[in-house]
Tab-separated table of C-alpha atoms in Angstrom:
chain	number	residue	atom	x	y	z
A	1	UNK	CA	11.252	44.088	2.597
A	2	UNK	CA	14.354	42.364	0.891
A	3	UNK	CA	14.542	40.442	4.441
A	4	UNK	CA	10.659	39.127	3.959
A	5	UNK	CA	11.503	38.130	0.152
A	6	UNK	CA	14.983	36.009	1.188
A	7	UNK	CA	12.653	34.562	4.031
A	8	UNK	CA	9.788	33.168	1.731
A	9	UNK	CA	12.696	31.900	-0.763
A	10	UNK	CA	14.316	29.861	2.243
A	11	UNK	CA	10.708	28.648	2.684
A	12	UNK	CA	10.621	27.484	-1.192
A	13	UNK	CA	14.172	26.120	-0.607
A	14	UNK	CA	13.146	24.003	2.252
A	15	UNK	CA	9.984	22.684	0.783
A	16	UNK	CA	11.475	21.762	-2.796
A	17	UNK	CA	13.975	19.930	-0.613
A	18	UNK	CA	11.610	17.888	1.436
A	19	UNK	CA	9.447	17.376	-1.958
A	20	UNK	CA	12.710	16.080	-3.458
A	21	UNK	CA	12.824	13.390	-0.540
A	22	UNK	CA	9.053	12.259	-0.887
A	23	UNK	CA	8.151	9.296	-2.549
A	24	UNK	CA	5.004	8.914	-5.216
A	25	UNK	CA	3.028	6.070	-5.620
A	26	UNK	CA	-0.196	5.681	-7.976
A	27	UNK	CA	-2.198	3.428	-6.223
A	28	UNK	CA	-5.743	3.505	-8.602
A	29	UNK	CA	-7.144	5.222	-11.695
A	30	UNK	CA	-10.554	5.364	-12.557
A	31	UNK	CA	-11.905	5.778	-15.835
A	32	UNK	CA	-15.523	7.689	-15.836
A	33	UNK	CA	-17.754	8.568	-18.544
A	34	UNK	CA	-20.575	11.044	-18.543
A	35	UNK	CA	-22.799	9.935	-21.441
A	36	UNK	CA	-24.020	13.618	-23.334
A	37	UNK	CA	-25.571	14.854	-26.609
A	38	UNK	CA	-22.742	14.092	-28.843
A	39	UNK	CA	-21.641	10.908	-27.484
A	40	UNK	CA	-19.308	10.273	-23.938
A	41	UNK	CA	-17.134	12.369	-22.462
A	42	UNK	CA	-14.512	10.763	-20.421
A	43	UNK	CA	-12.740	11.840	-17.085
A	44	UNK	CA	-10.261	10.413	-14.828
A	45	UNK	CA	-9.870	9.575	-11.194
A	46	UNK	CA	-6.816	9.115	-9.996
A	47	UNK	CA	-5.531	7.850	-5.711
A	48	UNK	CA	-2.145	8.296	-5.258
A	49	UNK	CA	-0.002	7.480	-2.206
A	50	UNK	CA	2.700	9.817	-1.201
A	51	UNK	CA	5.717	9.580	1.756
A	52	UNK	CA	9.298	10.309	2.567
A	53	UNK	CA	9.890	6.413	3.562
A	54	UNK	CA	10.930	7.984	7.291
A	55	UNK	CA	7.441	7.562	8.909
A	56	UNK	CA	5.428	10.463	7.125
A	57	UNK	CA	2.721	9.434	4.560
A	58	UNK	CA	-0.188	10.733	3.054
A	59	UNK	CA	-2.825	9.900	0.280
A	60	UNK	CA	-5.070	12.066	-2.190
A	61	UNK	CA	-7.922	11.922	-4.607
A	62	UNK	CA	-7.672	13.874	-7.941
A	63	UNK	CA	-10.162	14.381	-10.793
A	64	UNK	CA	-9.404	15.836	-14.198
A	65	UNK	CA	-10.146	15.563	-17.666
A	66	UNK	CA	-6.834	13.920	-17.908
A	67	UNK	CA	-4.578	11.500	-16.521
A	68	UNK	CA	-1.666	13.645	-15.544
A	69	UNK	CA	-3.852	16.642	-14.183
A	70	UNK	CA	-5.537	14.005	-12.319
A	71	UNK	CA	-2.327	12.456	-10.644
A	72	UNK	CA	-1.123	15.726	-10.061
A	73	UNK	CA	-3.695	17.608	-7.975
A	74	UNK	CA	-4.328	13.946	-5.809
A	75	UNK	CA	-0.526	14.282	-5.237
A	76	UNK	CA	-0.902	17.715	-4.206
A	77	UNK	CA	-3.716	16.917	-1.868
A	78	UNK	CA	-2.011	13.838	-0.534
A	79	UNK	CA	1.280	15.999	0.308
A	80	UNK	CA	-0.875	18.669	2.489
A	81	UNK	CA	-2.695	15.399	3.922
A	82	UNK	CA	0.786	13.751	5.571
A	83	UNK	CA	0.701	12.328	9.110
A	84	UNK	CA	3.736	11.239	10.461
A	85	UNK	CA	3.674	7.582	12.324
A	86	UNK	CA	6.175	6.456	15.163
A	87	UNK	CA	8.267	3.563	13.506
A	88	UNK	CA	10.460	1.122	16.009
A	89	UNK	CA	13.978	0.772	14.867
A	90	UNK	CA	12.965	2.857	11.699
A	91	UNK	CA	11.896	-0.846	10.029
A	92	UNK	CA	8.916	-1.778	12.003
A	93	UNK	CA	5.520	-0.598	13.245
A	94	UNK	CA	5.778	-0.690	17.380
A	95	UNK	CA	2.567	-2.707	18.004
A	96	UNK	CA	0.080	-4.695	15.909
A	97	UNK	CA	-3.214	-2.488	14.517
A	98	UNK	CA	-7.056	-2.752	12.836
A	99	UNK	CA	-8.337	-0.258	10.738
A	100	UNK	CA	-11.497	-0.187	9.150
A	101	UNK	CA	-13.302	2.246	6.971
A	102	UNK	CA	-16.743	1.587	5.184
A	103	UNK	CA	-16.515	-2.113	4.131
A	104	UNK	CA	-12.856	-2.369	3.926
A	105	UNK	CA	-10.780	-3.740	6.799
A	106	UNK	CA	-7.354	-3.837	7.561
A	107	UNK	CA	-5.056	-5.774	10.090
A	108	UNK	CA	-1.167	-4.645	10.033
A	109	UNK	CA	1.321	-6.343	12.644
A	110	UNK	CA	4.882	-5.710	13.116
A	111	UNK	CA	7.041	-8.006	12.162
A	112	UNK	CA	10.630	-9.499	12.690
A	113	UNK	CA	13.890	-8.220	10.731
A	114	UNK	CA	14.075	-10.009	7.417
A	115	UNK	CA	9.989	-10.561	6.397
A	116	UNK	CA	9.714	-7.900	3.950
A	117	UNK	CA	6.290	-5.972	3.132
A	118	UNK	CA	3.762	-8.741	3.087
A	119	UNK	CA	0.952	-6.908	2.119
A	120	UNK	CA	-0.999	-6.386	-1.334
A	121	UNK	CA	-2.168	-3.954	-3.830
A	122	UNK	CA	-3.177	-0.440	-1.831
A	123	UNK	CA	-1.584	-0.996	1.297
A	124	UNK	CA	1.194	-2.545	0.070
A	125	UNK	CA	1.837	1.154	-1.203
A	126	UNK	CA	0.958	2.922	1.384
A	127	UNK	CA	3.378	0.945	3.961
A	128	UNK	CA	6.455	1.199	1.390
A	129	UNK	CA	5.953	4.781	0.820
A	130	UNK	CA	5.588	5.079	5.167
A	131	UNK	CA	8.952	3.526	4.915
A	132	UNK	CA	8.435	0.053	6.836
A	133	UNK	CA	10.401	-2.768	5.902
A	134	UNK	CA	9.106	-5.612	7.884
A	135	UNK	CA	5.535	-5.873	7.921
A	136	UNK	CA	2.582	-8.201	7.562
A	137	UNK	CA	-0.741	-6.859	6.424
A	138	UNK	CA	-4.307	-8.411	5.577
A	139	UNK	CA	-6.930	-7.117	4.243
A	140	UNK	CA	-10.545	-8.537	5.238
A	141	UNK	CA	-13.408	-7.372	3.135
A	142	UNK	CA	-13.699	-4.649	0.369
A	143	UNK	CA	-11.219	-4.621	-2.089
A	144	UNK	CA	-11.849	-0.893	-3.131
A	145	UNK	CA	-8.239	1.037	-3.303
A	146	UNK	CA	-10.173	4.007	-1.580
A	147	UNK	CA	-11.648	2.114	0.985
A	148	UNK	CA	-8.323	-0.206	1.657
A	149	UNK	CA	-6.454	3.356	1.778
A	150	UNK	CA	-8.907	4.796	4.241
A	151	UNK	CA	-8.592	1.777	6.426
A	152	UNK	CA	-4.999	1.716	6.749
A	153	UNK	CA	-4.263	5.184	7.548
A	154	UNK	CA	-6.948	4.101	10.047
A	155	UNK	CA	-4.628	1.744	11.385
A	156	UNK	CA	-1.674	3.717	11.099
A	157	UNK	CA	-3.065	6.371	13.225
A	158	UNK	CA	-3.941	3.953	16.024
A	159	UNK	CA	-0.153	3.630	16.589
A	160	UNK	CA	1.805	5.138	18.917
A	161	UNK	CA	5.500	4.504	20.557
A	162	UNK	CA	7.002	3.389	23.697
A	163	UNK	CA	7.791	7.111	24.643
A	164	UNK	CA	4.055	8.779	23.893
A	165	UNK	CA	2.931	5.776	26.135
A	166	UNK	CA	4.759	6.707	28.722
A	167	UNK	CA	4.527	10.506	28.468
A	168	UNK	CA	0.293	9.910	28.851
A	169	UNK	CA	1.064	7.626	31.874
A	170	UNK	CA	3.579	9.695	33.538
A	171	UNK	CA	6.080	6.889	33.381
A	172	UNK	CA	9.472	6.198	32.051
A	173	UNK	CA	10.051	4.733	28.981
A	174	UNK	CA	12.067	1.647	30.511
A	175	UNK	CA	8.918	0.745	32.589
A	176	UNK	CA	6.410	0.356	29.665
A	177	UNK	CA	8.752	-1.373	27.578
A	178	UNK	CA	10.205	-3.894	30.227
A	179	UNK	CA	6.769	-5.804	29.939
A	180	UNK	CA	6.672	-6.127	26.186
A	181	UNK	CA	5.840	-9.754	24.759
A	182	UNK	CA	8.087	-10.045	22.011
A	183	UNK	CA	11.288	-9.835	24.195
A	184	UNK	CA	12.387	-6.223	23.715
A	185	UNK	CA	15.227	-5.747	26.234
A	186	UNK	CA	16.307	-2.814	28.341
A	187	UNK	CA	18.544	-2.115	25.903
A	188	UNK	CA	16.165	-1.401	22.927
A	189	UNK	CA	14.090	0.623	25.741
A	190	UNK	CA	17.183	2.539	25.791
A	191	UNK	CA	17.942	3.129	22.194
A	192	UNK	CA	13.966	3.918	21.970
A	193	UNK	CA	14.297	6.525	24.947
A	194	UNK	CA	17.394	8.461	23.142
A	195	UNK	CA	15.807	8.117	19.278
């Protein structure tokens, strides 16, 4: 019995440590009014993005009568729905990608060092919490924050690292990277194979 409590304590401590590293960003708050007999009743919907800035990111949506409660609900949902995205040199994406959700369309491109995060609004929040330092993003179509965030996640889910591609094809990482168009050398291939 004591051992089970000890394991629960260890698990709780690990979760708290993981949560302390997580960065939370509020993307959008929507105030909704319901007209009732006595007047209007307001409630709030919050869209949150969370990430550890090391390749994990998630988003959540929460609704409540007060803003702090809506934010708390959205944050909890975002932590449950986190995905892992492979990053090149822990700074940019491995390749270009596009995502679509409803009328929201986004494009993301890997960028050389020193570019920074060139993206706006909800897309910027997702990419910053992911931990990408050099990326170019463009939103075409709907500027609805919900659709933009979901479209960005679709683009990020499609990302794959050279190691994943090599494993699928049954080849070595150096064989896959050797033909890369942006000039990644065999040294970079070796570094990706190790890390």
